[in-house]
Amino acid sequence: MPSTDFLVIGSGVAGLSYALKVATSCPGRQVTVVTKSDEGESNTKYAQGGIAIVTNTVDSFEQHLQDTLTAGDGLCDETVAKFVVNEGPRRLEELIKVGVPFDKDRQGKFDLGREGGHVMNRVVHHKDVTGLAIEKALLKAVRHQQNVQVLPHHFAIDLVTEHHLQGDGIPRDEGTTCYGAYVLDETTGKIKTYTSKITLLASGGAGQVYGHTTNPAIATGDGVAMAYRAKAKINSMEFVQFHPTALYQPGASPAFLISEAVRGFGAKLKTRGGEAFMHKYDRRGELASRDIVAKAIDSELKRSGEECVYLDCRHMDIKRFKAHFPTIYEKCYSLGINVEEDRIPVVPAAHYMCGGIQVDHRGRTTIKRLFACGECAYTGLHGANRLASNSLLEAVVFADRCYKMGIKEIGTIGDLPPVPRWDDQGTTTPKEKVLISHNKNELQAVMRDYVGIVRSNERLSRAYNRLALLYKETEVLYQRNTLSPQLCELRNLIAVGYLIVKQSLQRKENRGSFWNIDLAAC
Ligand code: FAD
Ligand code: SIN
């Protein structure tokens, strides 16, 4: 039974930043990072726009804070927002130190992008592949650390908590402690028990719960579902952020993102007929916050019956465009869209989970010795709608806070109690794996049709009833069959869908990214 001091579930920006820090400051401790795909595969890898951080005196912490609170539509935790914004510059220094090449202008100042909801240019970036640059640099640094083991293709199935020790299988509501996780080693097909003194969930988002998403295939909400099963508190799941401008390319999964920074650069949203429309919805036009732009596009599409709207970049300096957005330019070009002459067809797509596992200011969940940070955590920063490019910032700030609390706490933890092995007696190889993919497709259709940008009581209760049936069928598959990542992901996606629907039904006023036509605007 493998045992470790710090178990980290996930190798995106949150998990890797944390692993690097605990490993560096505790050279005598073992850090194990399990990650379900290749070690670099993550939402982080696809981040385009960059990180929102105050880097000069034209800007101010007060203004960044204000923009965050405005985007969050009254539901941000102001204390959290304040410290996240204030700690940004120190975390940026650390990323630079590990080798992230943020772009600078000729004067050596950061080249700052602009995105929706920001009143000024504030987003540090590396071209339009900021996330990839961060992921690469962190992985390289982590690999140099002797006491970190990164295990790709290791799928965390469930957390080990007290109820496993007591053997009655019933999670406790209060006071549970986490002792690690059951992990499926995909190369051997064996489920191992990883015991750990401290466990960090850094498992990212859940965009895959909607078929149409900018998130890669790994984003199946596993961490939220595991924490929910272990009875951790899960908060604000009704706030799903839809990005306004995913490339319209039917059938492509994930949907390729056209960064909001492109609108920050001057691109205009237009109907098929060439009419600009954002000014009708918000005085900030294309740079209104994401919830407003996504809703505006949804409304235009419903009115016109068209399948997409268009981003018009033709009036822009294309040489500069190419230098800032080489990947976007190339992707469009490869599909026959020459940004210089053609408009880019775009639609909204599920993008970011504002809710998640509730944590305190130190990243502690409601389960002892279990921390969470990054997209799977609910810290209170985003409120009802995340300000663009605040999530990479949140991930590095909270990874730092989890690390500081973790190294303090670990000194107080003695030997771990014996933990039972995973029991897979009585399970059989599934006869028809296709049933798993059928249920996943059905779930995604339900979420897309009934739990999208604009919801209603009737749509939500339909979704609730359909999810109940999918849940029952999937539990039967789960109990009877040998586990596979696909089956575990389906089970997790259903749990996440259920939480989104349930918390949507509980919400009694519209705010930010949550819109139910049966409720009044706040
Ligand atoms: P991730 O980076 O998603 O990492 C999660 C890790 O957990 C992965 O390694 C995954 O394989 C692993 N994992 C998941 N489940 C399991 C399991 N069961 N067992 C083992 N491992 C598991 N934010 C910004 O601030 N600025 C941007 O410019 C920006 N652009 C974006 C563009 C795109 C296309 C997307 C999709 C998101 C963007 N975001 C952006 C959001 C941001 O990228 C994410 O919120 C952030 O990277 C999340 O980091 P994370 O470490 O929490 O999760
Ligand atoms: C983008 O580049 O538009 C994505 C930014 C984000 O999700 O914060």
mmCIF file of N, CA and C and ligand atoms in Angstrom, residues 8-16 34-52 115 123 130-131 135 154-157 183 202-205 213-216 218-223 226 243 255-257 259 290 350-352 373-377 386-395 489 492, ligand 1:
data_model
loop_
_atom_site.group_PDB
_atom_site.id
_atom_site.type_symbol
_atom_site.label_atom_id
_atom_site.label_comp_id
_atom_site.label_asym_id
_atom_site.label_seq_id
_atom_site.Cartn_x
_atom_site.Cartn_y
_atom_site.Cartn_z
ATOM 1 N N VAL A 8 -1.249 14.719 -3.912
ATOM 2 C CA VAL A 8 -1.828 15.795 -4.721
ATOM 3 C C VAL A 8 -2.596 15.143 -5.866
ATOM 4 N N ILE A 9 -3.871 15.490 -5.996
ATOM 5 C CA ILE A 9 -4.683 14.909 -7.079
ATOM 6 C C ILE A 9 -4.846 15.979 -8.158
ATOM 7 N N GLY A 10 -4.057 15.845 -9.231
ATOM 8 C CA GLY A 10 -4.135 16.803 -10.333
ATOM 9 C C GLY A 10 -2.812 17.488 -10.594
ATOM 10 N N SER A 11 -2.483 17.637 -11.886
ATOM 11 C CA SER A 11 -1.199 18.251 -12.246
ATOM 12 C C SER A 11 -1.387 19.464 -13.157
ATOM 13 N N GLY A 12 -2.388 20.286 -12.842
ATOM 14 C CA GLY A 12 -2.515 21.587 -13.501
ATOM 15 C C GLY A 12 -1.764 22.621 -12.683
ATOM 16 N N VAL A 13 -2.065 23.896 -12.938
ATOM 17 C CA VAL A 13 -1.338 24.961 -12.234
ATOM 18 C C VAL A 13 -1.490 24.850 -10.720
ATOM 19 N N ALA A 14 -2.673 24.466 -10.232
ATOM 20 C CA ALA A 14 -2.899 24.417 -8.785
ATOM 21 C C ALA A 14 -2.072 23.304 -8.153
ATOM 22 N N GLY A 15 -2.209 22.089 -8.673
ATOM 23 C CA GLY A 15 -1.515 20.942 -8.086
ATOM 24 C C GLY A 15 -0.005 21.073 -8.184
ATOM 25 N N LEU A 16 0.490 21.529 -9.335
ATOM 26 C CA LEU A 16 1.948 21.600 -9.519
ATOM 27 C C LEU A 16 2.563 22.722 -8.682
ATOM 28 N N VAL A 34 -0.828 12.384 -8.312
ATOM 29 C CA VAL A 34 -1.484 11.455 -9.245
ATOM 30 C C VAL A 34 -2.290 12.278 -10.237
ATOM 31 N N THR A 35 -2.242 11.866 -11.486
ATOM 32 C CA THR A 35 -2.937 12.627 -12.513
ATOM 33 C C THR A 35 -3.457 11.651 -13.568
ATOM 34 N N LYS A 36 -4.683 11.892 -14.011
ATOM 35 C CA LYS A 36 -5.354 10.796 -14.725
ATOM 36 C C LYS A 36 -4.977 10.657 -16.197
ATOM 37 N N SER A 37 -4.344 11.668 -16.758
ATOM 38 C CA SER A 37 -3.970 11.568 -18.170
ATOM 39 C C SER A 37 -2.454 11.720 -18.268
ATOM 40 N N ASP A 38 -1.957 12.268 -19.404
ATOM 41 C CA ASP A 38 -0.536 12.633 -19.453
ATOM 42 C C ASP A 38 -0.325 13.718 -18.417
ATOM 43 N N GLU A 39 0.898 13.857 -17.938
ATOM 44 C CA GLU A 39 1.086 14.785 -16.820
ATOM 45 C C GLU A 39 0.766 16.249 -17.175
ATOM 46 N N GLY A 40 0.860 16.624 -18.442
ATOM 47 C CA GLY A 40 0.599 18.024 -18.801
ATOM 48 C C GLY A 40 -0.852 18.299 -19.184
ATOM 49 N N GLU A 41 -1.671 17.263 -19.311
ATOM 50 C CA GLU A 41 -3.042 17.492 -19.787
ATOM 51 C C GLU A 41 -3.909 18.078 -18.672
ATOM 52 N N SER A 42 -4.532 19.208 -18.958
ATOM 53 C CA SER A 42 -5.243 19.960 -17.913
ATOM 54 C C SER A 42 -5.966 21.130 -18.576
ATOM 55 N N ASN A 43 -6.869 21.751 -17.849
ATOM 56 C CA ASN A 43 -7.442 23.010 -18.352
ATOM 57 C C ASN A 43 -6.339 24.060 -18.467
ATOM 58 N N THR A 44 -5.415 24.001 -17.514
ATOM 59 C CA THR A 44 -4.315 24.981 -17.490
ATOM 60 C C THR A 44 -3.631 25.078 -18.856
ATOM 61 N N LYS A 45 -3.358 23.915 -19.430
ATOM 62 C CA LYS A 45 -2.609 23.861 -20.688
ATOM 63 C C LYS A 45 -3.251 24.687 -21.811
ATOM 64 N N TYR A 46 -4.578 24.870 -21.726
ATOM 65 C CA TYR A 46 -5.295 25.548 -22.818
ATOM 66 C C TYR A 46 -5.578 27.023 -22.531
ATOM 67 N N ALA A 47 -5.149 27.508 -21.343
ATOM 68 C CA ALA A 47 -5.457 28.899 -20.995
ATOM 69 C C ALA A 47 -4.788 29.838 -21.993
ATOM 70 N N GLN A 48 -5.553 30.770 -22.483
ATOM 71 C CA GLN A 48 -5.047 31.644 -23.552
ATOM 72 C C GLN A 48 -4.720 33.044 -23.049
ATOM 73 N N GLY A 49 -5.751 33.735 -22.551
ATOM 74 C CA GLY A 49 -5.637 35.172 -22.269
ATOM 75 C C GLY A 49 -4.496 35.528 -21.347
ATOM 76 N N GLY A 50 -4.430 34.875 -20.177
ATOM 77 C CA GLY A 50 -3.346 35.146 -19.239
ATOM 78 C C GLY A 50 -3.812 35.260 -17.806
ATOM 79 N N ILE A 51 -3.031 35.998 -17.010
ATOM 80 C CA ILE A 51 -3.340 36.150 -15.583
ATOM 81 C C ILE A 51 -3.545 37.621 -15.261
ATOM 82 N N ALA A 52 -4.666 37.905 -14.600
ATOM 83 C CA ALA A 52 -4.950 39.289 -14.219
ATOM 84 C C ALA A 52 -4.149 39.633 -12.964
ATOM 85 N N GLU A 115 -9.387 42.180 -21.027
ATOM 86 C CA GLU A 115 -10.508 41.249 -21.216
ATOM 87 C C GLU A 115 -11.767 41.835 -20.597
ATOM 88 N N VAL A 123 -3.772 42.095 -18.046
ATOM 89 C CA VAL A 123 -3.582 40.641 -18.118
ATOM 90 C C VAL A 123 -2.190 40.309 -18.660
ATOM 91 N N THR A 130 -0.653 31.193 -22.768
ATOM 92 C CA THR A 130 -0.131 31.433 -21.419
ATOM 93 C C THR A 130 -0.146 30.157 -20.575
ATOM 94 N N GLY A 131 -1.253 29.431 -20.636
ATOM 95 C CA GLY A 131 -1.392 28.238 -19.796
ATOM 96 C C GLY A 131 -0.349 27.187 -20.127
ATOM 97 N N GLU A 135 2.284 25.615 -17.556
ATOM 98 C CA GLU A 135 2.285 24.155 -17.310
ATOM 99 C C GLU A 135 3.688 23.582 -17.567
ATOM 100 N N HIS A 154 -2.903 7.802 -13.546
ATOM 101 C CA HIS A 154 -3.365 7.326 -12.245
ATOM 102 C C HIS A 154 -4.650 8.091 -11.909
ATOM 103 N N PHE A 155 -5.724 7.370 -11.885
ATOM 104 C CA PHE A 155 -7.058 7.978 -11.768
ATOM 105 C C PHE A 155 -7.569 7.840 -10.329
ATOM 106 N N ALA A 156 -7.738 8.960 -9.648
ATOM 107 C CA ALA A 156 -8.280 8.909 -8.278
ATOM 108 C C ALA A 156 -9.772 8.609 -8.341
ATOM 109 N N ILE A 157 -10.171 7.561 -7.642
ATOM 110 C CA ILE A 157 -11.580 7.122 -7.711
ATOM 111 C C ILE A 157 -12.390 7.704 -6.561
ATOM 112 N N VAL A 183 -6.823 4.825 -5.880
ATOM 113 C CA VAL A 183 -6.352 5.303 -7.188
ATOM 114 C C VAL A 183 -6.207 4.133 -8.155
ATOM 115 N N ALA A 202 -6.807 19.015 -6.526
ATOM 116 C CA ALA A 202 -6.520 20.084 -7.492
ATOM 117 C C ALA A 202 -6.921 19.544 -8.865
ATOM 118 N N SER A 203 -8.141 19.024 -8.904
ATOM 119 C CA SER A 203 -8.587 18.214 -10.045
ATOM 120 C C SER A 203 -9.310 19.001 -11.124
ATOM 121 N N GLY A 204 -9.382 20.330 -10.975
ATOM 122 C CA GLY A 204 -9.865 21.160 -12.073
ATOM 123 C C GLY A 204 -11.375 21.184 -12.249
ATOM 124 N N GLY A 205 -11.797 21.560 -13.461
ATOM 125 C CA GLY A 205 -13.194 21.895 -13.736
ATOM 126 C C GLY A 205 -14.049 20.737 -14.210
ATOM 127 N N THR A 213 -18.151 22.457 -24.848
ATOM 128 C CA THR A 213 -17.310 23.118 -23.851
ATOM 129 C C THR A 213 -15.927 23.413 -24.409
ATOM 130 N N THR A 214 -15.302 24.410 -23.804
ATOM 131 C CA THR A 214 -13.903 24.707 -24.149
ATOM 132 C C THR A 214 -12.954 23.794 -23.374
ATOM 133 N N ASN A 215 -13.477 23.061 -22.409
ATOM 134 C CA ASN A 215 -12.621 22.232 -21.533
ATOM 135 C C ASN A 215 -12.245 20.916 -22.206
ATOM 136 N N PRO A 216 -11.001 20.469 -21.984
ATOM 137 C CA PRO A 216 -10.594 19.180 -22.547
ATOM 138 C C PRO A 216 -11.303 18.010 -21.851
ATOM 139 N N ILE A 218 -10.467 15.792 -19.841
ATOM 140 C CA ILE A 218 -10.199 15.480 -18.419
ATOM 141 C C ILE A 218 -11.131 16.230 -17.465
ATOM 142 N N ALA A 219 -11.826 17.261 -17.965
ATOM 143 C CA ALA A 219 -12.584 18.151 -17.063
ATOM 144 C C ALA A 219 -13.954 17.554 -16.735
ATOM 145 N N THR A 220 -13.936 16.539 -15.861
ATOM 146 C CA THR A 220 -15.177 15.820 -15.565
ATOM 147 C C THR A 220 -15.602 15.963 -14.098
ATOM 148 N N GLY A 221 -15.081 16.966 -13.427
ATOM 149 C CA GLY A 221 -15.553 17.273 -12.071
ATOM 150 C C GLY A 221 -15.292 16.175 -11.049
ATOM 151 N N ASP A 222 -14.248 15.372 -11.263
ATOM 152 C CA ASP A 222 -14.002 14.232 -10.366
ATOM 153 C C ASP A 222 -13.801 14.663 -8.909
ATOM 154 N N GLY A 223 -13.045 15.742 -8.724
ATOM 155 C CA GLY A 223 -12.727 16.175 -7.359
ATOM 156 C C GLY A 223 -13.977 16.603 -6.615
ATOM 157 N N MET A 226 -15.981 13.465 -5.803
ATOM 158 C CA MET A 226 -15.364 12.683 -4.717
ATOM 159 C C MET A 226 -15.612 13.359 -3.374
ATOM 160 N N HIS A 243 -18.308 30.751 -21.824
ATOM 161 C CA HIS A 243 -17.459 31.726 -22.525
ATOM 162 C C HIS A 243 -18.211 32.163 -23.775
ATOM 163 N N ALA A 255 -14.356 22.578 -27.773
ATOM 164 C CA ALA A 255 -14.484 23.707 -28.689
ATOM 165 C C ALA A 255 -13.237 24.582 -28.543
ATOM 166 N N PHE A 256 -12.695 25.019 -29.654
ATOM 167 C CA PHE A 256 -11.500 25.871 -29.614
ATOM 168 C C PHE A 256 -11.913 27.280 -29.167
ATOM 169 N N LEU A 257 -11.136 27.840 -28.255
ATOM 170 C CA LEU A 257 -11.486 29.153 -27.712
ATOM 171 C C LEU A 257 -10.918 30.285 -28.568
ATOM 172 N N SER A 259 -9.957 33.715 -27.618
ATOM 173 C CA SER A 259 -9.763 34.433 -26.347
ATOM 174 C C SER A 259 -10.511 35.761 -26.289
ATOM 175 N N ARG A 290 -18.373 38.587 -18.883
ATOM 176 C CA ARG A 290 -18.649 37.401 -19.694
ATOM 177 C C ARG A 290 -20.105 36.946 -19.637
ATOM 178 N N ALA A 350 -19.717 26.116 -22.542
ATOM 179 C CA ALA A 350 -19.423 25.967 -21.109
ATOM 180 C C ALA A 350 -17.917 26.082 -20.910
ATOM 181 N N HIS A 351 -17.508 26.841 -19.883
ATOM 182 C CA HIS A 351 -16.090 27.191 -19.805
ATOM 183 C C HIS A 351 -15.506 27.036 -18.411
ATOM 184 N N TYR A 352 -16.239 27.433 -17.389
ATOM 185 C CA TYR A 352 -15.618 27.508 -16.061
ATOM 186 C C TYR A 352 -16.654 27.275 -14.967
ATOM 187 N N CYS A 373 -7.705 23.388 -4.053
ATOM 188 C CA CYS A 373 -7.458 24.686 -4.684
ATOM 189 C C CYS A 373 -7.569 24.564 -6.197
ATOM 190 N N GLY A 374 -7.601 25.719 -6.859
ATOM 191 C CA GLY A 374 -7.805 25.719 -8.313
ATOM 192 C C GLY A 374 -9.292 25.654 -8.623
ATOM 193 N N GLU A 375 -9.589 25.225 -9.844
ATOM 194 C CA GLU A 375 -10.973 25.320 -10.325
ATOM 195 C C GLU A 375 -11.946 24.437 -9.548
ATOM 196 N N CYS A 376 -11.462 23.372 -8.908
ATOM 197 C CA CYS A 376 -12.400 22.498 -8.174
ATOM 198 C C CYS A 376 -12.843 23.123 -6.855
ATOM 199 N N ALA A 377 -12.166 24.188 -6.427
ATOM 200 C CA ALA A 377 -12.473 24.773 -5.114
ATOM 201 C C ALA A 377 -13.422 25.962 -5.247
ATOM 202 N N ARG A 386 -17.095 34.744 -12.605
ATOM 203 C CA ARG A 386 -15.654 35.005 -12.480
ATOM 204 C C ARG A 386 -15.208 36.113 -13.429
ATOM 205 N N LEU A 387 -14.409 37.022 -12.905
ATOM 206 C CA LEU A 387 -13.777 38.018 -13.768
ATOM 207 C C LEU A 387 -12.717 37.308 -14.612
ATOM 208 N N ALA A 388 -12.675 37.644 -15.902
ATOM 209 C CA ALA A 388 -11.743 36.995 -16.826
ATOM 210 C C ALA A 388 -10.318 37.010 -16.269
ATOM 211 N N SER A 389 -9.636 35.891 -16.465
ATOM 212 C CA SER A 389 -8.229 35.726 -16.089
ATOM 213 C C SER A 389 -7.949 35.826 -14.594
ATOM 214 N N ASN A 390 -9.014 35.673 -13.792
ATOM 215 C CA ASN A 390 -8.822 35.621 -12.338
ATOM 216 C C ASN A 390 -8.636 34.195 -11.837
ATOM 217 N N SER A 391 -8.776 33.184 -12.722
ATOM 218 C CA SER A 391 -8.723 31.831 -12.156
ATOM 219 C C SER A 391 -7.295 31.305 -12.037
ATOM 220 N N LEU A 392 -6.436 31.627 -12.971
ATOM 221 C CA LEU A 392 -5.031 31.225 -12.807
ATOM 222 C C LEU A 392 -4.470 31.932 -11.574
ATOM 223 N N LEU A 393 -4.891 33.183 -11.401
ATOM 224 C CA LEU A 393 -4.463 33.946 -10.217
ATOM 225 C C LEU A 393 -4.947 33.262 -8.936
ATOM 226 N N GLU A 394 -6.232 32.923 -8.914
ATOM 227 C CA GLU A 394 -6.789 32.261 -7.724
ATOM 228 C C GLU A 394 -6.038 30.954 -7.433
ATOM 229 N N ALA A 395 -5.738 30.210 -8.511
ATOM 230 C CA ALA A 395 -5.066 28.913 -8.325
ATOM 231 C C ALA A 395 -3.703 29.093 -7.661
ATOM 232 N N GLU A 489 -15.844 8.476 -14.503
ATOM 233 C CA GLU A 489 -16.116 9.845 -14.973
ATOM 234 C C GLU A 489 -17.619 10.069 -15.175
ATOM 235 N N ASN A 492 -19.136 10.606 -11.894
ATOM 236 C CA ASN A 492 -18.788 11.931 -11.372
ATOM 237 C C ASN A 492 -19.540 13.044 -12.098
HETATM 238 P P1 FAD B 1 -6.512 21.845 -14.298
HETATM 239 O O1 FAD B 1 -5.507 22.663 -14.940
HETATM 240 O O2 FAD B 1 -7.695 21.454 -15.094
HETATM 241 O O3 FAD B 1 -5.811 20.516 -13.768
HETATM 242 C C1 FAD B 1 -6.585 19.470 -13.224
HETATM 243 C C2 FAD B 1 -5.727 18.243 -13.130
HETATM 244 O O4 FAD B 1 -6.393 17.230 -12.400
HETATM 245 C C3 FAD B 1 -5.401 17.621 -14.487
HETATM 246 O O5 FAD B 1 -4.057 17.229 -14.438
HETATM 247 C C4 FAD B 1 -6.308 16.403 -14.538
HETATM 248 O O6 FAD B 1 -5.846 15.377 -15.358
HETATM 249 C C5 FAD B 1 -6.290 15.997 -13.075
HETATM 250 N N1 FAD B 1 -7.427 15.172 -12.651
HETATM 251 C C6 FAD B 1 -8.746 15.438 -12.772
HETATM 252 N N2 FAD B 1 -9.462 14.426 -12.250
HETATM 253 C C7 FAD B 1 -8.571 13.510 -11.777
HETATM 254 C C8 FAD B 1 -8.692 12.248 -11.151
HETATM 255 N N3 FAD B 1 -9.877 11.682 -10.909
HETATM 256 N N4 FAD B 1 -7.566 11.584 -10.813
HETATM 257 C C9 FAD B 1 -6.338 12.103 -11.089
HETATM 258 N N5 FAD B 1 -6.176 13.290 -11.703
HETATM 259 C C10 FAD B 1 -7.276 13.980 -12.028
HETATM 260 N N6 FAD B 1 -8.093 31.132 -16.739
HETATM 261 C C11 FAD B 1 -7.392 32.276 -16.608
HETATM 262 O O7 FAD B 1 -7.203 32.785 -15.508
HETATM 263 N N7 FAD B 1 -6.864 32.870 -17.730
HETATM 264 C C12 FAD B 1 -7.030 32.378 -18.970
HETATM 265 O O8 FAD B 1 -6.523 32.929 -19.926
HETATM 266 C C13 FAD B 1 -7.791 31.183 -19.124
HETATM 267 N N8 FAD B 1 -8.025 30.671 -20.360
HETATM 268 C C14 FAD B 1 -8.678 29.472 -20.456
HETATM 269 C C15 FAD B 1 -8.845 28.895 -21.708
HETATM 270 C C16 FAD B 1 -9.424 27.649 -21.828
HETATM 271 C C17 FAD B 1 -9.603 27.034 -23.189
HETATM 272 C C18 FAD B 1 -9.869 26.964 -20.666
HETATM 273 C C19 FAD B 1 -10.495 25.600 -20.764
HETATM 274 C C20 FAD B 1 -9.739 27.556 -19.419
HETATM 275 C C21 FAD B 1 -9.140 28.801 -19.307
HETATM 276 N N9 FAD B 1 -8.982 29.401 -18.062
HETATM 277 C C22 FAD B 1 -8.287 30.577 -17.954
HETATM 278 C C23 FAD B 1 -9.361 28.706 -16.834
HETATM 279 C C24 FAD B 1 -8.106 28.078 -16.215
HETATM 280 O O9 FAD B 1 -7.304 27.547 -17.240
HETATM 281 C C25 FAD B 1 -8.445 26.980 -15.236
HETATM 282 O O10 FAD B 1 -9.429 27.401 -14.331
HETATM 283 C C26 FAD B 1 -7.203 26.580 -14.443
HETATM 284 O O11 FAD B 1 -6.158 26.285 -15.322
HETATM 285 C C27 FAD B 1 -7.524 25.396 -13.570
HETATM 286 O O12 FAD B 1 -6.337 24.904 -13.028
HETATM 287 P P2 FAD B 1 -6.400 23.661 -12.063
HETATM 288 O O13 FAD B 1 -5.003 23.325 -11.712
HETATM 289 O O14 FAD B 1 -7.366 23.900 -10.990
HETATM 290 O O15 FAD B 1 -7.048 22.496 -12.964
#
